[in-house]
CSV table of N, CA and C in Angstrom, one decimal:
chain,number,residue,atom,x,y,z
A,1316,MET,N,0.8,-1.2,0.0
A,1316,MET,CA,0.0,0.0,0.0
A,1316,MET,C,0.9,1.2,0.0
A,1317,SER,N,0.6,2.2,-0.9
A,1317,SER,CA,1.4,3.4,-1.1
A,1317,SER,C,0.8,4.5,-0.1
A,1318,ILE,N,1.7,5.1,0.6
A,1318,ILE,CA,1.4,6.2,1.5
A,1318,ILE,C,2.2,7.4,1.1
A,1319,ASN,N,1.4,8.5,0.8
A,1319,ASN,CA,2.1,9.8,0.5
A,1319,ASN,C,1.7,10.7,1.6
A,1320,VAL,N,2.7,11.4,2.1
A,1320,VAL,CA,2.5,12.3,3.3
A,1320,VAL,C,2.9,13.7,2.9
A,1321,GLY,N,2.1,14.7,3.3
A,1321,GLY,CA,2.4,16.1,3.3
A,1321,GLY,C,2.5,16.5,4.7
A,1322,LEU,N,3.5,17.4,5.0
A,1322,LEU,CA,3.7,17.7,6.4
A,1322,LEU,C,4.0,19.2,6.5
A,1323,TRP,N,3.1,20.0,7.1
A,1323,TRP,CA,3.4,21.4,7.4
A,1323,TRP,C,4.0,21.4,8.8
A,1324,ILE,N,5.1,22.1,9.0
A,1324,ILE,CA,5.8,22.0,10.3
A,1324,ILE,C,6.4,23.4,10.6
A,1325,ASP,N,6.3,23.7,11.9
A,1325,ASP,CA,7.1,24.7,12.5
A,1325,ASP,C,7.5,24.2,13.9
A,1326,HIS,N,8.1,25.0,14.7
A,1326,HIS,CA,8.6,24.6,16.0
A,1326,HIS,C,7.5,24.3,17.0
A,1327,ARG,N,6.3,24.8,16.8
A,1327,ARG,CA,5.2,24.6,17.7
A,1327,ARG,C,4.3,23.4,17.4
A,1328,LYS,N,4.1,23.1,16.1
A,1328,LYS,CA,3.3,22.0,15.8
A,1328,LYS,C,3.6,21.5,14.4
A,1329,ALA,N,3.1,20.3,14.1
A,1329,ALA,CA,3.2,19.7,12.8
A,1329,ALA,C,1.8,19.2,12.4
A,1330,ILE,N,1.4,19.4,11.2
A,1330,ILE,CA,0.2,18.9,10.6
A,1330,ILE,C,0.5,17.9,9.6
A,1331,VAL,N,0.2,16.6,9.8
A,1331,VAL,CA,0.5,15.5,9.0
A,1331,VAL,C,-0.7,15.1,8.2
A,1332,VAL,N,-0.6,15.1,6.9
A,1332,VAL,CA,-1.7,14.7,6.0
A,1332,VAL,C,-1.2,13.4,5.3
A,1333,ALA,N,-1.8,12.3,5.7
A,1333,ALA,CA,-1.4,11.0,5.0
A,1333,ALA,C,-2.4,10.6,4.0
A,1334,MET,N,-2.0,10.3,2.8
A,1334,MET,CA,-2.9,9.9,1.8
A,1334,MET,C,-2.6,8.5,1.4
A,1335,THR,N,-3.7,7.6,1.5
A,1335,THR,CA,-3.6,6.2,1.1
A,1335,THR,C,-4.7,5.9,0.2
A,1336,GLU,N,-4.8,4.6,-0.3
A,1336,GLU,CA,-5.9,4.2,-1.1
A,1336,GLU,C,-7.2,4.3,-0.4
A,1337,GLN,N,-7.2,4.2,1.0
A,1337,GLN,CA,-8.4,4.2,1.8
A,1337,GLN,C,-8.9,5.6,2.0
A,1338,GLY,N,-8.0,6.6,1.7
A,1338,GLY,CA,-8.5,8.0,1.9
A,1338,GLY,C,-7.4,8.8,2.6
A,1339,GLU,N,-7.8,9.9,3.3
A,1339,GLU,CA,-6.9,10.9,3.8
A,1339,GLU,C,-7.1,11.0,5.3
A,1340,LYS,N,-5.9,11.1,6.0
A,1340,LYS,CA,-6.0,11.2,7.5
A,1340,LYS,C,-5.1,12.4,7.9
A,1341,ILE,N,-5.7,13.2,8.7
A,1341,ILE,CA,-5.0,14.4,9.2
A,1341,ILE,C,-4.7,14.2,10.7
A,1342,GLU,N,-3.4,14.5,11.1
A,1342,GLU,CA,-3.0,14.3,12.5
A,1342,GLU,C,-2.2,15.6,12.9
A,1343,GLU,N,-2.4,16.1,14.0
A,1343,GLU,CA,-1.7,17.3,14.5
A,1343,GLU,C,-0.8,16.8,15.7
A,1344,ILE,N,0.5,17.2,15.6
A,1344,ILE,CA,1.4,16.8,16.7
A,1344,ILE,C,1.9,18.2,17.2
A,1345,VAL,N,1.7,18.3,18.5
A,1345,VAL,CA,2.1,19.6,19.2
A,1345,VAL,C,3.4,19.4,19.9
A,1346,SER,N,4.4,20.3,19.7
A,1346,SER,CA,5.7,20.1,20.3
A,1346,SER,C,5.8,20.4,21.8
A,1347,GLY,N,5.1,21.3,22.3
A,1347,GLY,CA,5.2,21.7,23.7
A,1347,GLY,C,6.5,22.5,23.9
A,1348,VAL,N,7.2,22.9,22.9
A,1348,VAL,CA,8.4,23.6,23.0
A,1348,VAL,C,8.0,25.1,23.1
A,1349,GLU,N,8.7,25.8,24.0
A,1349,GLU,CA,8.4,27.2,24.2
A,1349,GLU,C,9.7,28.0,23.8
A,1350,LYS,N,9.6,28.8,22.8
A,1350,LYS,CA,10.7,29.6,22.3
A,1350,LYS,C,11.3,30.5,23.3
A,1351,GLN,N,10.5,31.3,24.0
A,1351,GLN,CA,11.0,32.3,24.9
A,1351,GLN,C,10.8,31.8,26.4
A,1352,LEU,N,11.9,31.8,27.1
A,1352,LEU,CA,11.8,31.4,28.5
A,1352,LEU,C,11.3,32.6,29.3
A,1353,GLN,N,10.3,32.3,30.1
A,1353,GLN,CA,9.7,33.4,30.9
A,1353,GLN,C,10.5,33.6,32.2
A,1354,ARG,N,10.7,34.8,32.5
A,1354,ARG,CA,11.4,35.2,33.8
A,1354,ARG,C,10.4,35.1,34.9
A,1355,GLY,N,10.8,34.6,36.0
A,1355,GLY,CA,9.9,34.5,37.2
A,1355,GLY,C,9.9,35.9,37.9
A,1356,GLY,N,9.0,36.0,38.9
A,1356,GLY,CA,9.0,37.2,39.7
A,1356,GLY,C,8.2,38.3,39.0
A,1357,ASP,N,7.9,39.4,39.8
A,1357,ASP,CA,7.2,40.5,39.3
A,1357,ASP,C,7.8,41.8,39.5
A,1358,ARG,N,9.1,41.8,39.9
A,1358,ARG,CA,9.8,43.1,40.1
A,1358,ARG,C,10.9,43.2,39.0
A,1359,PRO,N,11.3,44.4,38.8
A,1359,PRO,CA,12.4,44.6,37.8
A,1359,PRO,C,13.7,43.9,38.2
A,1360,LEU,N,14.5,43.5,37.2
A,1360,LEU,CA,15.7,42.7,37.5
A,1360,LEU,C,16.7,43.6,38.2
A,1361,GLU,N,17.3,43.1,39.3
A,1361,GLU,CA,18.2,43.9,40.1
A,1361,GLU,C,19.4,42.9,40.5
A,1362,GLY,N,20.6,43.3,40.3
A,1362,GLY,CA,21.7,42.5,40.7
A,1362,GLY,C,21.7,41.1,40.2
A,1363,ASP,N,21.9,40.2,41.1
A,1363,ASP,CA,22.0,38.7,40.7
A,1363,ASP,C,20.6,38.1,40.5
A,1364,TYR,N,19.6,38.8,40.6
A,1364,TYR,CA,18.2,38.3,40.5
A,1364,TYR,C,18.1,37.6,39.1
A,1365,GLU,N,18.6,38.2,38.0
A,1365,GLU,CA,18.4,37.6,36.7
A,1365,GLU,C,19.1,36.2,36.6
A,1366,VAL,N,20.3,36.1,37.2
A,1366,VAL,CA,21.1,34.9,37.2
A,1366,VAL,C,20.3,33.8,37.8
A,1367,VAL,N,19.6,34.1,38.9
A,1367,VAL,CA,18.8,33.1,39.6
A,1367,VAL,C,17.6,32.6,38.8
A,1368,GLN,N,17.0,33.6,38.2
A,1368,GLN,CA,15.7,33.3,37.5
A,1368,GLN,C,15.8,32.7,36.1
A,1369,VAL,N,16.9,33.0,35.4
A,1369,VAL,CA,17.0,32.6,34.0
A,1369,VAL,C,18.2,31.7,33.9
A,1370,PRO,N,18.0,30.5,33.3
A,1370,PRO,CA,19.2,29.6,33.2
A,1370,PRO,C,20.2,30.2,32.2
A,1371,ALA,N,21.4,29.8,32.2
A,1371,ALA,CA,22.4,30.2,31.3
A,1371,ALA,C,22.0,29.9,29.9
A,1372,ASP,N,22.4,30.7,28.9
A,1372,ASP,CA,22.0,30.5,27.5
A,1372,ASP,C,22.3,29.1,27.0
A,1373,ASP,N,23.4,28.5,27.3
A,1373,ASP,CA,23.7,27.2,26.8
A,1373,ASP,C,22.8,26.1,27.4
A,1374,ARG,N,22.4,26.3,28.7
A,1374,ARG,CA,21.5,25.3,29.2
A,1374,ARG,C,20.1,25.5,28.6
A,1375,ARG,N,19.7,26.7,28.4
A,1375,ARG,CA,18.4,27.0,27.8
A,1375,ARG,C,18.4,26.4,26.4
A,1376,GLN,N,19.5,26.6,25.6
A,1376,GLN,CA,19.6,26.0,24.3
A,1376,GLN,C,19.6,24.5,24.3
A,1377,ARG,N,20.3,23.9,25.2
A,1377,ARG,CA,20.3,22.4,25.4
A,1377,ARG,C,18.9,21.9,25.6
A,1378,ASP,N,18.1,22.6,26.5
A,1378,ASP,CA,16.8,22.2,26.8
A,1378,ASP,C,15.9,22.3,25.6
A,1379,PHE,N,16.0,23.4,24.9
A,1379,PHE,CA,15.3,23.7,23.7
A,1379,PHE,C,15.5,22.6,22.6
A,1380,THR,N,16.8,22.2,22.4
A,1380,THR,CA,17.2,21.2,21.5
A,1380,THR,C,16.7,19.8,21.9
A,1381,LYS,N,16.8,19.5,23.2
A,1381,LYS,CA,16.3,18.3,23.7
A,1381,LYS,C,14.8,18.1,23.4
A,1382,HIS,N,14.0,19.2,23.7
A,1382,HIS,CA,12.6,19.1,23.4
A,1382,HIS,C,12.3,19.0,21.9
A,1383,LEU,N,13.0,19.7,21.1
A,1383,LEU,CA,12.8,19.6,19.6
A,1383,LEU,C,13.1,18.2,19.1
A,1384,ASN,N,14.2,17.6,19.7
A,1384,ASN,CA,14.5,16.2,19.2
A,1384,ASN,C,13.4,15.2,19.6
A,1385,ILE,N,12.8,15.4,20.7
A,1385,ILE,CA,11.6,14.6,21.1
A,1385,ILE,C,10.5,14.8,20.2
A,1386,TYR,N,10.2,16.1,19.9
A,1386,TYR,CA,9.1,16.5,18.9
A,1386,TYR,C,9.4,15.9,17.6
A,1387,TYR,N,10.6,16.0,17.0
A,1387,TYR,CA,10.9,15.5,15.7
A,1387,TYR,C,10.8,13.9,15.7
A,1388,ALA,N,11.2,13.3,16.8
A,1388,ALA,CA,11.0,11.8,16.9
A,1388,ALA,C,9.6,11.4,16.8
A,1389,ALA,N,8.7,12.2,17.4
A,1389,ALA,CA,7.2,11.9,17.3
A,1389,ALA,C,6.7,12.1,15.9
A,1390,VAL,N,7.2,13.2,15.2
A,1390,VAL,CA,6.8,13.4,13.8
A,1390,VAL,C,7.3,12.3,12.9
A,1391,ILE,N,8.6,11.9,13.1
A,1391,ILE,CA,9.1,10.8,12.3
A,1391,ILE,C,8.4,9.5,12.5
A,1392,THR,N,8.0,9.2,13.7
A,1392,THR,CA,7.1,8.0,14.0
A,1392,THR,C,5.8,8.1,13.2
A,1393,ALA,N,5.2,9.3,13.1
A,1393,ALA,CA,4.0,9.4,12.4
A,1393,ALA,C,4.1,9.3,10.9
A,1394,ILE,N,5.3,9.6,10.3
A,1394,ILE,CA,5.5,9.5,8.9
A,1394,ILE,C,6.4,8.4,8.4
A,1395,ARG,N,6.9,7.6,9.3
A,1395,ARG,CA,7.9,6.6,9.0
A,1395,ARG,C,7.5,5.7,7.8
A,1396,ASP,N,6.2,5.3,7.7
A,1396,ASP,CA,5.8,4.4,6.6
A,1396,ASP,C,5.5,5.0,5.3
A,1397,ALA,N,5.8,6.3,5.2
A,1397,ALA,CA,5.5,7.1,3.9
A,1397,ALA,C,6.5,6.7,2.8
A,1398,GLU,N,5.9,6.5,1.6
A,1398,GLU,CA,6.7,6.3,0.5
A,1398,GLU,C,7.3,7.6,0.0
A,1399,SER,N,6.5,8.7,0.0
A,1399,SER,CA,6.8,10.0,-0.4
A,1399,SER,C,6.5,11.0,0.6
A,1400,ILE,N,7.4,12.0,0.9
A,1400,ILE,CA,7.1,13.0,2.0
A,1400,ILE,C,7.4,14.4,1.4
A,1401,LEU,N,6.3,15.2,1.5
A,1401,LEU,CA,6.4,16.6,1.1
A,1401,LEU,C,6.5,17.4,2.4
A,1402,ILE,N,7.5,18.2,2.6
A,1402,ILE,CA,7.6,19.0,3.8
A,1402,ILE,C,7.5,20.5,3.4
A,1403,PHE,N,6.7,21.2,4.2
A,1403,PHE,CA,6.5,22.6,4.0
A,1403,PHE,C,6.2,23.3,5.3
A,1404,GLY,N,6.5,24.6,5.3
A,1404,GLY,CA,6.3,25.4,6.5
A,1404,GLY,C,7.0,26.7,6.5
A,1405,PRO,N,6.9,27.5,7.5
A,1405,PRO,CA,7.4,28.9,7.5
A,1405,PRO,C,8.9,29.1,7.9
A,1406,GLY,N,9.4,28.2,8.7
A,1406,GLY,CA,10.7,28.5,9.3
A,1406,GLY,C,11.8,27.5,9.2
A,1407,GLU,N,12.6,27.4,10.2
A,1407,GLU,CA,13.8,26.5,10.2
A,1407,GLU,C,13.4,25.0,10.4
A,1408,ALA,N,12.2,24.7,11.0
A,1408,ALA,CA,11.9,23.4,11.3
A,1408,ALA,C,12.0,22.4,10.1
A,1409,LYS,N,11.7,22.9,9.0
A,1409,LYS,CA,11.7,22.0,7.7
A,1409,LYS,C,13.1,21.4,7.6
A,1410,GLY,N,14.1,22.3,7.6
A,1410,GLY,CA,15.5,21.8,7.4
A,1410,GLY,C,15.9,20.9,8.6
A,1411,GLU,N,15.5,21.3,9.8
A,1411,GLU,CA,15.9,20.5,10.9
A,1411,GLU,C,15.3,19.1,10.9
A,1412,LEU,N,14.0,19.0,10.4
A,1412,LEU,CA,13.4,17.7,10.3
A,1412,LEU,C,14.0,16.9,9.2
A,1413,LYS,N,14.4,17.6,8.1
A,1413,LYS,CA,15.1,16.9,7.0
A,1413,LYS,C,16.4,16.2,7.5
A,1414,GLU,N,17.1,16.9,8.3
A,1414,GLU,CA,18.4,16.4,8.9
A,1414,GLU,C,18.0,15.1,9.7
A,1415,GLN,N,17.0,15.2,10.5
A,1415,GLN,CA,16.6,14.1,11.4
A,1415,GLN,C,16.1,12.9,10.5
A,1416,LEU,N,15.4,13.2,9.5
A,1416,LEU,CA,15.0,12.1,8.6
A,1416,LEU,C,16.2,11.4,7.9
A,1417,GLU,N,17.2,12.2,7.5
A,1417,GLU,CA,18.4,11.7,6.9
A,1417,GLU,C,19.1,10.8,7.9
A,1418,LYS,N,19.2,11.2,9.2
A,1418,LYS,CA,19.9,10.4,10.2
A,1418,LYS,C,19.1,9.1,10.4
A,1419,ASN,N,17.8,9.1,10.2
A,1419,ASN,CA,17.0,7.9,10.3
A,1419,ASN,C,16.9,7.1,9.0
A,1420,HIS,N,17.7,7.4,8.0
A,1420,HIS,CA,17.7,6.8,6.7
A,1420,HIS,C,16.4,6.9,6.0
A,1421,LEU,N,15.7,8.0,6.2
A,1421,LEU,CA,14.4,8.3,5.5
A,1421,LEU,C,14.5,9.5,4.6
A,1422,GLY,N,15.7,10.1,4.4
A,1422,GLY,CA,15.9,11.2,3.6
A,1422,GLY,C,15.5,11.0,2.1
A,1423,GLY,N,15.7,9.8,1.6
A,1423,GLY,CA,15.4,9.5,0.3
A,1423,GLY,C,13.9,9.5,0.0
A,1424,HIS,N,13.1,9.5,1.0
A,1424,HIS,CA,11.6,9.6,0.8
A,1424,HIS,C,11.1,11.0,0.6
A,1425,ILE,N,11.9,12.0,0.9
A,1425,ILE,CA,11.5,13.4,0.8
A,1425,ILE,C,11.5,13.8,-0.7
A,1426,VAL,N,10.3,14.2,-1.2
A,1426,VAL,CA,10.1,14.6,-2.6
A,1426,VAL,C,10.3,16.1,-2.8
A,1427,ASP,N,10.0,16.9,-1.8
A,1427,ASP,CA,10.1,18.3,-2.0
A,1427,ASP,C,10.1,19.0,-0.6
A,1428,ILE,N,10.7,20.2,-0.5
A,1428,ILE,CA,10.7,21.0,0.7
A,1428,ILE,C,10.3,22.4,0.2
A,1429,GLU,N,9.3,23.0,0.8
A,1429,GLU,CA,8.8,24.3,0.3
A,1429,GLU,C,8.6,25.2,1.5
A,1430,THR,N,8.9,26.5,1.3
A,1430,THR,CA,8.7,27.5,2.3
A,1430,THR,C,7.3,28.1,2.1
A,1431,VAL,N,6.4,28.0,3.0
A,1431,VAL,CA,5.1,28.6,3.0
A,1431,VAL,C,4.8,29.3,4.3
A,1432,ASP,N,3.8,30.2,4.3
A,1432,ASP,CA,3.4,30.8,5.5
A,1432,ASP,C,2.4,29.9,6.3
A,1433,LYS,N,1.9,30.5,7.4
A,1433,LYS,CA,0.9,29.7,8.2
A,1433,LYS,C,-0.3,29.4,7.3
A,1434,MET,N,-0.9,28.2,7.5
A,1434,MET,CA,-2.0,27.7,6.8
A,1434,MET,C,-3.0,27.0,7.7
A,1435,THR,N,-4.3,27.0,7.3
A,1435,THR,CA,-5.3,26.2,8.0
A,1435,THR,C,-5.2,24.8,7.7
A,1436,HIS,N,-5.8,23.9,8.5
A,1436,HIS,CA,-5.8,22.5,8.2
A,1436,HIS,C,-6.4,22.2,6.8
A,1437,PRO,N,-7.5,22.8,6.4
A,1437,PRO,CA,-8.1,22.5,5.1
A,1437,PRO,C,-7.1,23.0,4.0
A,1438,GLN,N,-6.4,24.1,4.2
A,1438,GLN,CA,-5.5,24.6,3.2
A,1438,GLN,C,-4.3,23.6,3.1
A,1439,ILE,N,-3.8,23.1,4.2
A,1439,ILE,CA,-2.7,22.1,4.2
A,1439,ILE,C,-3.1,20.9,3.4
A,1440,ALA,N,-4.3,20.4,3.8
A,1440,ALA,CA,-4.8,19.1,3.1
A,1440,ALA,C,-5.0,19.4,1.6
A,1441,ALA,N,-5.5,20.5,1.2
A,1441,ALA,CA,-5.7,20.8,-0.2
A,1441,ALA,C,-4.4,20.9,-0.9
A,1442,LYS,N,-3.4,21.5,-0.3
A,1442,LYS,CA,-2.0,21.6,-0.9
A,1442,LYS,C,-1.4,20.2,-1.1
A,1443,VAL,N,-1.6,19.3,-0.1
A,1443,VAL,CA,-1.0,18.0,-0.2
A,1443,VAL,C,-1.7,17.2,-1.3
A,1444,ARG,N,-3.1,17.3,-1.4
A,1444,ARG,CA,-3.8,16.6,-2.4
A,1444,ARG,C,-3.4,17.1,-3.8
A,1445,ALA,N,-3.3,18.4,-4.0
A,1445,ALA,CA,-2.9,19.0,-5.3
A,1445,ALA,C,-1.5,18.6,-5.7
A,1446,TYR,N,-0.6,18.6,-4.7
A,1446,TYR,CA,0.8,18.2,-5.0
A,1446,TYR,C,0.9,16.7,-5.5
A,1447,PHE,N,0.3,15.8,-4.8
A,1447,PHE,CA,0.4,14.4,-5.1
A,1447,PHE,C,-0.5,14.1,-6.4
A,1448,ALA,N,-1.5,14.8,-6.6
A,1448,ALA,CA,-2.3,14.6,-7.8
A,1448,ALA,C,-1.5,15.0,-9.0
A,1449,LYS,N,-0.8,16.2,-8.9
A,1449,LYS,CA,0.1,16.6,-10.0
A,1449,LYS,C,1.3,15.6,-10.2
A,1450,GLU,N,1.8,15.2,-9.1
A,1450,GLU,CA,3.0,14.3,-9.1
A,1450,GLU,C,2.6,13.0,-9.8
A,1451,HIS,N,1.4,12.5,-9.7
A,1451,HIS,CA,1.0,11.2,-10.2
A,1451,HIS,C,0.1,11.3,-11.5
A,1452,SER,N,0.1,12.5,-12.0
A,1452,SER,CA,-0.7,12.7,-13.3
A,1452,SER,C,0.0,12.1,-14.4
A,1453,PRO,N,-0.8,11.7,-15.5
A,1453,PRO,CA,-0.2,11.0,-16.6
A,1453,PRO,C,0.9,11.8,-17.4
A,1454,THR,N,0.9,13.1,-17.2
A,1454,THR,CA,1.8,14.0,-18.0
A,1454,THR,C,3.2,14.0,-17.3
A,1455,ASN,N,3.3,13.5,-16.1
A,1455,ASN,CA,4.6,13.4,-15.4
A,1455,ASN,C,5.3,12.1,-15.7
């Protein structure tokens, strides 16, 4: 059974549209990653207060990267069986996911990577349908 997957992704969520002979399935995977660390307390920063409330940049970056790796692993699990993978989205997550797919020996399944802005679920599904319909049309 052939499975084509279109995937809209950013650091906050991924929308996976899987197309099979049985039809179309849409799944949303939420990362839980927060880009900006919130400072605690309600008074202006004074003296060593900031050091206590905000972790060092390298620790914050390590935590961010760790959470992203967990998120990308969940996305890869959802698309692992795909024969063809179309990846699109607004930011860096596309390229980061591509690297993760290559590490998992799935890079050869990527058919295209496109930069697009935010989209609704119906717009994402329509884009995926149109892409794979064009890809499998008799003129190609």
